[in-house]
């Protein structure tokens, strides 16, 4: 007897359909799984056998062959436990063959027959809907995640016996659904991190406002204790809110990575990732035998903060150059090539010298060779991809002792949102959301300069020995400054402000 259960496997942050074909035939009792299964899938034989017995059903004493089609792609994980068990029950006569044809099925089985959660349910259910499925059986712990997909009924299951009762019509499972509009617009808890708590560093705050409004990469250079990390952690509090499409895309990535919590299935805030400087290149970009998302993909539509930038491995920093340009990272392995989205804002912080107190004769005893060697850990090509470099001097006692608080995040965010709405309106037919995403042809269209501005930029280009990439980045940032100023055109003051952020890299880093 042959039964077929519909499931799926992951490929990057998307899924593809997998037909779990189960055949029972006469012969010596055996249980074989074919179709390029990995170790976790092969081990499902013992989990499925024991789960069926402990659920009160008879495990067939037959020659059992399970094929995971298509057979030319590697299958991994324990998500095929449940469809394999259902296929055996159908082929063995407990359930009628074809009774589960309209269902997409995924889930891991415990030995007692209970259904455990699996990673990647959101892209799996999206794929099932795309392939015409109308119903899905998913672990109860994954139901909030699965319910984010409209147009498909979600049946959350606790154990194998419950599924059999449901399919037999004896004890129907109630479909689970959520109000996506209410969930997405549900009030977020107030963040305790506010710009009002940061005293001093007004120039850095202004630069960070520009970075948030336009999605620009940002580097802070200053001594220890000047507030670099403090400011970076508050950046998400002034960034534009996520759109629903951005939220779903981020949620897919976190689902595949296994970082979703059931009650908070929809990611509604921009990610902020801050890996330690000992992170490897593969952990940063993603990797493994079958690649999983790395930190740059987990920062998609959010912030990747690299504190102590020169302390990161050179290979890890250099590997970010292509994702910073393309907004995606491609990973090639023997089993295939996968592409993960990685459209993130890079925010970095570093000291001006190894001890951090460059310019203070009482504290800094670094030699010129040590300073040059330290700063050259950051390559020119990577620095060229950073839009804004800002100097952060040591905070004075007067700044800290002042009674007056800094400007609040809410007030700064209002200006950022106005500038962002201007960008959304301008680029509504361009397929981009921020000035930082402008291509070379779009820069020519939207970042035009007058004669005086062209002359200023020409002089700066020659004096600072800028690259073509740096030229384009200056125009993008100037466009953002003009948007914050409510100006339709890039004027001399906007360009002058941006050039000061570009000249600092020559002071410290070259």
PDB file of C-alpha atoms in Angstrom, residues 218-490:
ATOM      1  CA  UNK A 218      27.984  54.968  10.422  1.00  0.00           C
ATOM      2  CA  UNK A 219      31.353  54.887  12.236  1.00  0.00           C
ATOM      3  CA  UNK A 220      32.144  56.534  15.579  1.00  0.00           C
ATOM      4  CA  UNK A 221      35.763  57.246  16.570  1.00  0.00           C
ATOM      5  CA  UNK A 222      36.536  58.278  20.125  1.00  0.00           C
ATOM      6  CA  UNK A 223      38.240  57.401  23.401  1.00  0.00           C
ATOM      7  CA  UNK A 224      36.811  54.876  25.908  1.00  0.00           C
ATOM      8  CA  UNK A 225      33.836  56.211  27.827  1.00  0.00           C
ATOM      9  CA  UNK A 226      32.849  58.822  25.250  1.00  0.00           C
ATOM     10  CA  UNK A 227      29.405  57.222  24.755  1.00  0.00           C
ATOM     11  CA  UNK A 228      29.868  55.312  21.494  1.00  0.00           C
ATOM     12  CA  UNK A 229      28.132  52.121  22.635  1.00  0.00           C
ATOM     13  CA  UNK A 230      25.515  54.103  24.556  1.00  0.00           C
ATOM     14  CA  UNK A 231      24.518  55.990  21.401  1.00  0.00           C
ATOM     15  CA  UNK A 232      24.550  52.913  19.178  1.00  0.00           C
ATOM     16  CA  UNK A 233      22.144  51.027  21.453  1.00  0.00           C
ATOM     17  CA  UNK A 234      19.692  53.920  21.229  1.00  0.00           C
ATOM     18  CA  UNK A 235      19.720  54.090  17.433  1.00  0.00           C
ATOM     19  CA  UNK A 236      16.698  51.747  16.972  1.00  0.00           C
ATOM     20  CA  UNK A 237      14.596  54.128  19.086  1.00  0.00           C
ATOM     21  CA  UNK A 238      14.758  56.804  16.343  1.00  0.00           C
ATOM     22  CA  UNK A 239      14.584  54.585  13.246  1.00  0.00           C
ATOM     23  CA  UNK A 240      11.424  54.458  11.093  1.00  0.00           C
ATOM     24  CA  UNK A 241       8.938  51.730  11.999  1.00  0.00           C
ATOM     25  CA  UNK A 242       8.888  48.518   9.993  1.00  0.00           C
ATOM     26  CA  UNK A 243       6.379  48.016   7.214  1.00  0.00           C
ATOM     27  CA  UNK A 244       4.367  44.775   7.307  1.00  0.00           C
ATOM     28  CA  UNK A 245       6.336  43.392   4.345  1.00  0.00           C
ATOM     29  CA  UNK A 246       9.650  44.117   6.086  1.00  0.00           C
ATOM     30  CA  UNK A 247       8.328  42.540   9.278  1.00  0.00           C
ATOM     31  CA  UNK A 248       7.357  39.316   7.490  1.00  0.00           C
ATOM     32  CA  UNK A 249      10.729  39.112   5.742  1.00  0.00           C
ATOM     33  CA  UNK A 250      12.604  39.481   9.041  1.00  0.00           C
ATOM     34  CA  UNK A 251      10.305  36.955  10.706  1.00  0.00           C
ATOM     35  CA  UNK A 252      11.116  34.407   7.984  1.00  0.00           C
ATOM     36  CA  UNK A 253      14.832  34.770   8.689  1.00  0.00           C
ATOM     37  CA  UNK A 254      14.358  34.400  12.447  1.00  0.00           C
ATOM     38  CA  UNK A 255      12.049  31.425  11.886  1.00  0.00           C
ATOM     39  CA  UNK A 256      14.702  29.591   9.845  1.00  0.00           C
ATOM     40  CA  UNK A 257      17.322  30.461  12.485  1.00  0.00           C
ATOM     41  CA  UNK A 258      15.082  29.151  15.286  1.00  0.00           C
ATOM     42  CA  UNK A 259      14.981  32.471  17.126  1.00  0.00           C
ATOM     43  CA  UNK A 260      11.227  33.036  17.256  1.00  0.00           C
ATOM     44  CA  UNK A 261       9.198  32.813  20.425  1.00  0.00           C
ATOM     45  CA  UNK A 262       5.691  31.533  19.887  1.00  0.00           C
ATOM     46  CA  UNK A 263       3.855  34.412  21.558  1.00  0.00           C
ATOM     47  CA  UNK A 264       5.987  36.957  19.718  1.00  0.00           C
ATOM     48  CA  UNK A 265       5.969  35.257  16.334  1.00  0.00           C
ATOM     49  CA  UNK A 266       5.865  38.474  14.318  1.00  0.00           C
ATOM     50  CA  UNK A 267       9.034  40.566  14.551  1.00  0.00           C
ATOM     51  CA  UNK A 268       7.753  44.137  14.786  1.00  0.00           C
ATOM     52  CA  UNK A 269      10.894  46.037  15.765  1.00  0.00           C
ATOM     53  CA  UNK A 270      14.026  46.595  13.741  1.00  0.00           C
ATOM     54  CA  UNK A 271      16.722  44.073  14.713  1.00  0.00           C
ATOM     55  CA  UNK A 272      19.786  45.228  16.627  1.00  0.00           C
ATOM     56  CA  UNK A 273      22.611  42.702  16.555  1.00  0.00           C
ATOM     57  CA  UNK A 274      25.887  43.258  18.396  1.00  0.00           C
ATOM     58  CA  UNK A 275      28.233  40.272  17.945  1.00  0.00           C
ATOM     59  CA  UNK A 276      31.467  39.975  19.955  1.00  0.00           C
ATOM     60  CA  UNK A 277      34.669  40.810  18.118  1.00  0.00           C
ATOM     61  CA  UNK A 278      35.802  37.170  18.325  1.00  0.00           C
ATOM     62  CA  UNK A 279      33.032  36.104  15.899  1.00  0.00           C
ATOM     63  CA  UNK A 280      34.169  34.050  12.909  1.00  0.00           C
ATOM     64  CA  UNK A 281      33.571  34.981   9.283  1.00  0.00           C
ATOM     65  CA  UNK A 282      31.089  32.113   8.798  1.00  0.00           C
ATOM     66  CA  UNK A 283      29.093  33.080  11.907  1.00  0.00           C
ATOM     67  CA  UNK A 284      28.908  36.644  10.634  1.00  0.00           C
ATOM     68  CA  UNK A 285      27.750  35.850   7.103  1.00  0.00           C
ATOM     69  CA  UNK A 286      26.083  32.489   7.671  1.00  0.00           C
ATOM     70  CA  UNK A 287      27.378  29.007   7.127  1.00  0.00           C
ATOM     71  CA  UNK A 288      27.334  25.355   8.056  1.00  0.00           C
ATOM     72  CA  UNK A 289      27.104  22.228   5.946  1.00  0.00           C
ATOM     73  CA  UNK A 290      23.612  23.364   5.017  1.00  0.00           C
ATOM     74  CA  UNK A 291      23.949  27.153   5.510  1.00  0.00           C
ATOM     75  CA  UNK A 292      21.933  29.033   8.123  1.00  0.00           C
ATOM     76  CA  UNK A 293      21.555  32.834   8.402  1.00  0.00           C
ATOM     77  CA  UNK A 294      24.455  34.677  10.015  1.00  0.00           C
ATOM     78  CA  UNK A 295      24.547  37.941  11.941  1.00  0.00           C
ATOM     79  CA  UNK A 296      24.374  40.123   8.839  1.00  0.00           C
ATOM     80  CA  UNK A 297      21.147  38.390   7.757  1.00  0.00           C
ATOM     81  CA  UNK A 298      19.728  38.522  11.287  1.00  0.00           C
ATOM     82  CA  UNK A 299      20.334  42.301  11.048  1.00  0.00           C
ATOM     83  CA  UNK A 300      18.229  42.565   7.855  1.00  0.00           C
ATOM     84  CA  UNK A 301      16.261  45.860   7.853  1.00  0.00           C
ATOM     85  CA  UNK A 302      17.956  46.674  11.143  1.00  0.00           C
ATOM     86  CA  UNK A 303      21.323  47.510  12.699  1.00  0.00           C
ATOM     87  CA  UNK A 304      24.540  45.491  12.879  1.00  0.00           C
ATOM     88  CA  UNK A 305      26.695  47.089  15.583  1.00  0.00           C
ATOM     89  CA  UNK A 306      30.394  46.200  15.594  1.00  0.00           C
ATOM     90  CA  UNK A 307      32.017  47.546  18.744  1.00  0.00           C
ATOM     91  CA  UNK A 308      35.827  47.728  18.807  1.00  0.00           C
ATOM     92  CA  UNK A 309      35.902  47.417  15.016  1.00  0.00           C
ATOM     93  CA  UNK A 310      39.695  46.902  14.595  1.00  0.00           C
ATOM     94  CA  UNK A 311      39.577  43.922  16.969  1.00  0.00           C
ATOM     95  CA  UNK A 312      37.427  41.867  14.581  1.00  0.00           C
ATOM     96  CA  UNK A 313      39.157  39.304  12.407  1.00  0.00           C
ATOM     97  CA  UNK A 314      40.288  40.835   9.126  1.00  0.00           C
ATOM     98  CA  UNK A 315      38.605  38.012   7.175  1.00  0.00           C
ATOM     99  CA  UNK A 316      35.293  38.648   8.955  1.00  0.00           C
ATOM    100  CA  UNK A 317      35.346  42.352   8.111  1.00  0.00           C
ATOM    101  CA  UNK A 318      36.366  41.880   4.496  1.00  0.00           C
ATOM    102  CA  UNK A 319      33.639  39.322   3.874  1.00  0.00           C
ATOM    103  CA  UNK A 320      31.038  42.038   4.570  1.00  0.00           C
ATOM    104  CA  UNK A 321      32.080  44.167   1.614  1.00  0.00           C
ATOM    105  CA  UNK A 322      29.879  42.444  -0.954  1.00  0.00           C
ATOM    106  CA  UNK A 323      26.742  42.216   1.279  1.00  0.00           C
ATOM    107  CA  UNK A 324      27.071  45.924   2.104  1.00  0.00           C
ATOM    108  CA  UNK A 325      26.848  46.717  -1.614  1.00  0.00           C
ATOM    109  CA  UNK A 326      24.298  44.138  -2.767  1.00  0.00           C
ATOM    110  CA  UNK A 327      21.978  43.817   0.256  1.00  0.00           C
ATOM    111  CA  UNK A 328      22.289  40.036   0.156  1.00  0.00           C
ATOM    112  CA  UNK A 329      24.869  37.350   0.840  1.00  0.00           C
ATOM    113  CA  UNK A 330      25.409  34.250  -1.285  1.00  0.00           C
ATOM    114  CA  UNK A 331      26.888  31.163   0.353  1.00  0.00           C
ATOM    115  CA  UNK A 332      28.146  28.243  -1.728  1.00  0.00           C
ATOM    116  CA  UNK A 333      28.484  24.752  -0.330  1.00  0.00           C
ATOM    117  CA  UNK A 334      28.788  21.254  -1.782  1.00  0.00           C
ATOM    118  CA  UNK A 335      25.056  20.754  -1.244  1.00  0.00           C
ATOM    119  CA  UNK A 336      24.092  23.910  -3.105  1.00  0.00           C
ATOM    120  CA  UNK A 337      24.185  27.686  -3.205  1.00  0.00           C
ATOM    121  CA  UNK A 338      21.886  29.744  -0.996  1.00  0.00           C
ATOM    122  CA  UNK A 339      21.193  33.468  -0.882  1.00  0.00           C
ATOM    123  CA  UNK A 340      20.098  35.255   2.301  1.00  0.00           C
ATOM    124  CA  UNK A 341      18.916  38.893   2.421  1.00  0.00           C
ATOM    125  CA  UNK A 342      21.253  41.223   4.311  1.00  0.00           C
ATOM    126  CA  UNK A 343      20.099  44.798   3.771  1.00  0.00           C
ATOM    127  CA  UNK A 344      21.348  46.205   7.073  1.00  0.00           C
ATOM    128  CA  UNK A 345      22.774  49.412   8.489  1.00  0.00           C
ATOM    129  CA  UNK A 346      26.360  48.968   9.647  1.00  0.00           C
ATOM    130  CA  UNK A 347      27.145  50.931  12.802  1.00  0.00           C
ATOM    131  CA  UNK A 348      30.679  50.606  14.153  1.00  0.00           C
ATOM    132  CA  UNK A 349      32.746  52.074  16.956  1.00  0.00           C
ATOM    133  CA  UNK A 350      36.500  52.202  17.503  1.00  0.00           C
ATOM    134  CA  UNK A 351      39.234  53.932  19.461  1.00  0.00           C
ATOM    135  CA  UNK A 352      41.611  56.303  17.625  1.00  0.00           C
ATOM    136  CA  UNK A 353      44.648  54.281  18.812  1.00  0.00           C
ATOM    137  CA  UNK A 354      45.361  51.016  20.692  1.00  0.00           C
ATOM    138  CA  UNK A 355      45.078  52.613  24.142  1.00  0.00           C
ATOM    139  CA  UNK A 356      42.208  54.842  23.035  1.00  0.00           C
ATOM    140  CA  UNK A 357      43.549  58.175  24.329  1.00  0.00           C
ATOM    141  CA  UNK A 358      45.208  59.605  21.223  1.00  0.00           C
ATOM    142  CA  UNK A 359      46.051  63.298  21.753  1.00  0.00           C
ATOM    143  CA  UNK A 360      46.233  63.054  25.550  1.00  0.00           C
ATOM    144  CA  UNK A 361      49.950  63.203  26.362  1.00  0.00           C
ATOM    145  CA  UNK A 362      49.335  62.071  29.947  1.00  0.00           C
ATOM    146  CA  UNK A 363      47.511  58.898  28.958  1.00  0.00           C
ATOM    147  CA  UNK A 364      48.561  57.958  25.425  1.00  0.00           C
ATOM    148  CA  UNK A 365      52.009  56.442  24.955  1.00  0.00           C
ATOM    149  CA  UNK A 366      51.319  54.713  21.638  1.00  0.00           C
ATOM    150  CA  UNK A 367      54.025  55.042  19.014  1.00  0.00           C
ATOM    151  CA  UNK A 368      53.193  56.239  15.523  1.00  0.00           C
ATOM    152  CA  UNK A 369      53.862  52.740  14.168  1.00  0.00           C
ATOM    153  CA  UNK A 370      51.407  51.241  16.656  1.00  0.00           C
ATOM    154  CA  UNK A 371      48.747  53.794  15.725  1.00  0.00           C
ATOM    155  CA  UNK A 372      49.191  53.214  11.994  1.00  0.00           C
ATOM    156  CA  UNK A 373      49.173  49.432  12.430  1.00  0.00           C
ATOM    157  CA  UNK A 374      46.023  49.613  14.581  1.00  0.00           C
ATOM    158  CA  UNK A 375      44.083  51.808  12.147  1.00  0.00           C
ATOM    159  CA  UNK A 376      45.166  49.826   9.105  1.00  0.00           C
ATOM    160  CA  UNK A 377      43.270  46.826  10.446  1.00  0.00           C
ATOM    161  CA  UNK A 378      40.334  48.486   8.693  1.00  0.00           C
ATOM    162  CA  UNK A 379      40.891  48.253   4.956  1.00  0.00           C
ATOM    163  CA  UNK A 380      40.305  51.115   2.549  1.00  0.00           C
ATOM    164  CA  UNK A 381      37.588  49.241   0.585  1.00  0.00           C
ATOM    165  CA  UNK A 382      35.592  48.613   3.783  1.00  0.00           C
ATOM    166  CA  UNK A 383      36.019  52.196   4.963  1.00  0.00           C
ATOM    167  CA  UNK A 384      34.867  53.372   1.548  1.00  0.00           C
ATOM    168  CA  UNK A 385      31.526  51.666   2.210  1.00  0.00           C
ATOM    169  CA  UNK A 386      30.929  53.691   5.381  1.00  0.00           C
ATOM    170  CA  UNK A 387      28.884  56.817   4.676  1.00  0.00           C
ATOM    171  CA  UNK A 388      29.442  58.811   7.851  1.00  0.00           C
ATOM    172  CA  UNK A 389      32.501  58.995  10.130  1.00  0.00           C
ATOM    173  CA  UNK A 390      32.094  61.100  13.260  1.00  0.00           C
ATOM    174  CA  UNK A 391      34.600  62.093  15.935  1.00  0.00           C
ATOM    175  CA  UNK A 392      33.470  61.747  19.537  1.00  0.00           C
ATOM    176  CA  UNK A 393      35.686  63.619  22.007  1.00  0.00           C
ATOM    177  CA  UNK A 394      35.839  62.708  25.686  1.00  0.00           C
ATOM    178  CA  UNK A 395      32.824  63.909  27.662  1.00  0.00           C
ATOM    179  CA  UNK A 396      33.563  66.752  30.076  1.00  0.00           C
ATOM    180  CA  UNK A 397      32.434  66.999  33.679  1.00  0.00           C
ATOM    181  CA  UNK A 398      30.297  69.988  32.776  1.00  0.00           C
ATOM    182  CA  UNK A 399      28.381  67.876  30.244  1.00  0.00           C
ATOM    183  CA  UNK A 400      27.651  65.181  32.814  1.00  0.00           C
ATOM    184  CA  UNK A 401      26.820  67.572  35.637  1.00  0.00           C
ATOM    185  CA  UNK A 402      24.403  69.601  33.531  1.00  0.00           C
ATOM    186  CA  UNK A 403      20.784  69.544  34.677  1.00  0.00           C
ATOM    187  CA  UNK A 404      19.325  69.874  31.204  1.00  0.00           C
ATOM    188  CA  UNK A 405      18.577  66.558  29.513  1.00  0.00           C
ATOM    189  CA  UNK A 406      19.311  65.865  25.881  1.00  0.00           C
ATOM    190  CA  UNK A 407      16.692  65.769  23.163  1.00  0.00           C
ATOM    191  CA  UNK A 408      14.390  62.746  23.522  1.00  0.00           C
ATOM    192  CA  UNK A 409      14.252  59.862  21.061  1.00  0.00           C
ATOM    193  CA  UNK A 410      10.580  60.613  20.365  1.00  0.00           C
ATOM    194  CA  UNK A 411      11.388  64.163  19.265  1.00  0.00           C
ATOM    195  CA  UNK A 412      14.266  63.046  17.028  1.00  0.00           C
ATOM    196  CA  UNK A 413      12.162  60.237  15.565  1.00  0.00           C
ATOM    197  CA  UNK A 414       9.486  62.715  14.472  1.00  0.00           C
ATOM    198  CA  UNK A 415      12.016  64.473  12.235  1.00  0.00           C
ATOM    199  CA  UNK A 416      13.342  61.121  10.983  1.00  0.00           C
ATOM    200  CA  UNK A 417       9.823  59.962  10.081  1.00  0.00           C
ATOM    201  CA  UNK A 418       9.093  63.144   8.134  1.00  0.00           C
ATOM    202  CA  UNK A 419      12.295  62.668   6.133  1.00  0.00           C
ATOM    203  CA  UNK A 420      11.506  58.984   5.605  1.00  0.00           C
ATOM    204  CA  UNK A 421       7.997  59.746   4.355  1.00  0.00           C
ATOM    205  CA  UNK A 422       9.553  62.146   1.847  1.00  0.00           C
ATOM    206  CA  UNK A 423      11.773  59.306   0.623  1.00  0.00           C
ATOM    207  CA  UNK A 424       8.886  56.825   0.413  1.00  0.00           C
ATOM    208  CA  UNK A 425       6.896  59.283  -1.686  1.00  0.00           C
ATOM    209  CA  UNK A 426       9.857  60.074  -3.932  1.00  0.00           C
ATOM    210  CA  UNK A 427      10.783  56.425  -4.507  1.00  0.00           C
ATOM    211  CA  UNK A 428       7.294  54.918  -4.679  1.00  0.00           C
ATOM    212  CA  UNK A 429       7.961  53.651  -8.209  1.00  0.00           C
ATOM    213  CA  UNK A 430      11.647  52.862  -7.712  1.00  0.00           C
ATOM    214  CA  UNK A 431      11.414  49.820  -5.406  1.00  0.00           C
ATOM    215  CA  UNK A 432      13.580  51.350  -2.651  1.00  0.00           C
ATOM    216  CA  UNK A 433      12.816  52.875   0.767  1.00  0.00           C
ATOM    217  CA  UNK A 434      15.929  54.805   1.855  1.00  0.00           C
ATOM    218  CA  UNK A 435      18.403  57.166   0.225  1.00  0.00           C
ATOM    219  CA  UNK A 436      21.197  54.715   1.053  1.00  0.00           C
ATOM    220  CA  UNK A 437      19.663  52.250  -1.433  1.00  0.00           C
ATOM    221  CA  UNK A 438      19.984  54.584  -4.438  1.00  0.00           C
ATOM    222  CA  UNK A 439      21.750  53.115  -7.458  1.00  0.00           C
ATOM    223  CA  UNK A 440      24.119  55.129  -9.659  1.00  0.00           C
ATOM    224  CA  UNK A 441      21.396  55.858 -12.210  1.00  0.00           C
ATOM    225  CA  UNK A 442      18.940  56.866  -9.473  1.00  0.00           C
ATOM    226  CA  UNK A 443      21.537  59.197  -7.939  1.00  0.00           C
ATOM    227  CA  UNK A 444      21.755  61.067 -11.238  1.00  0.00           C
ATOM    228  CA  UNK A 445      17.972  61.372 -11.241  1.00  0.00           C
ATOM    229  CA  UNK A 446      17.310  62.383  -7.631  1.00  0.00           C
ATOM    230  CA  UNK A 447      20.562  63.972  -6.373  1.00  0.00           C
ATOM    231  CA  UNK A 448      21.129  66.804  -8.811  1.00  0.00           C
ATOM    232  CA  UNK A 449      23.428  69.683  -7.855  1.00  0.00           C
ATOM    233  CA  UNK A 450      23.617  73.333  -8.810  1.00  0.00           C
ATOM    234  CA  UNK A 451      26.761  74.921 -10.244  1.00  0.00           C
ATOM    235  CA  UNK A 452      28.060  76.122  -6.846  1.00  0.00           C
ATOM    236  CA  UNK A 453      27.427  72.742  -5.253  1.00  0.00           C
ATOM    237  CA  UNK A 454      29.194  70.969  -8.130  1.00  0.00           C
ATOM    238  CA  UNK A 455      32.228  73.195  -7.695  1.00  0.00           C
ATOM    239  CA  UNK A 456      32.331  72.510  -3.947  1.00  0.00           C
ATOM    240  CA  UNK A 457      32.119  68.766  -4.523  1.00  0.00           C
ATOM    241  CA  UNK A 458      34.766  68.913  -7.248  1.00  0.00           C
ATOM    242  CA  UNK A 459      37.217  70.645  -4.876  1.00  0.00           C
ATOM    243  CA  UNK A 460      36.476  68.132  -2.101  1.00  0.00           C
ATOM    244  CA  UNK A 461      36.859  65.201  -4.497  1.00  0.00           C
ATOM    245  CA  UNK A 462      40.339  66.326  -5.510  1.00  0.00           C
ATOM    246  CA  UNK A 463      41.481  67.467  -2.059  1.00  0.00           C
ATOM    247  CA  UNK A 464      40.331  64.316  -0.245  1.00  0.00           C
ATOM    248  CA  UNK A 465      41.264  61.986  -3.116  1.00  0.00           C
ATOM    249  CA  UNK A 466      37.810  60.372  -3.079  1.00  0.00           C
ATOM    250  CA  UNK A 467      36.719  57.277  -4.975  1.00  0.00           C
ATOM    251  CA  UNK A 468      33.675  57.010  -7.222  1.00  0.00           C
ATOM    252  CA  UNK A 469      31.889  55.104  -4.451  1.00  0.00           C
ATOM    253  CA  UNK A 470      32.678  57.863  -1.945  1.00  0.00           C
ATOM    254  CA  UNK A 471      31.367  60.455  -4.422  1.00  0.00           C
ATOM    255  CA  UNK A 472      28.049  58.614  -4.676  1.00  0.00           C
ATOM    256  CA  UNK A 473      27.805  58.159  -0.921  1.00  0.00           C
ATOM    257  CA  UNK A 474      28.324  61.873  -0.344  1.00  0.00           C
ATOM    258  CA  UNK A 475      25.417  62.616  -2.671  1.00  0.00           C
ATOM    259  CA  UNK A 476      23.195  60.046  -0.922  1.00  0.00           C
ATOM    260  CA  UNK A 477      23.907  61.482   2.533  1.00  0.00           C
ATOM    261  CA  UNK A 478      23.457  65.039   1.232  1.00  0.00           C
ATOM    262  CA  UNK A 479      20.063  63.998  -0.123  1.00  0.00           C
ATOM    263  CA  UNK A 480      19.132  62.803   3.387  1.00  0.00           C
ATOM    264  CA  UNK A 481      20.322  66.043   5.011  1.00  0.00           C
ATOM    265  CA  UNK A 482      18.207  67.974   2.519  1.00  0.00           C
ATOM    266  CA  UNK A 483      15.192  65.774   3.336  1.00  0.00           C
ATOM    267  CA  UNK A 484      15.638  66.466   7.057  1.00  0.00           C
ATOM    268  CA  UNK A 485      15.779  70.161   6.199  1.00  0.00           C
ATOM    269  CA  UNK A 486      12.604  69.867   4.109  1.00  0.00           C
ATOM    270  CA  UNK A 487      14.430  70.971   0.958  1.00  0.00           C
ATOM    271  CA  UNK A 488      13.701  69.629  -2.519  1.00  0.00           C
ATOM    272  CA  UNK A 489      17.247  70.416  -3.658  1.00  0.00           C
ATOM    273  CA  UNK A 490      20.698  69.728  -2.240  1.00  0.00           C
TER     274      UNK A 490
END
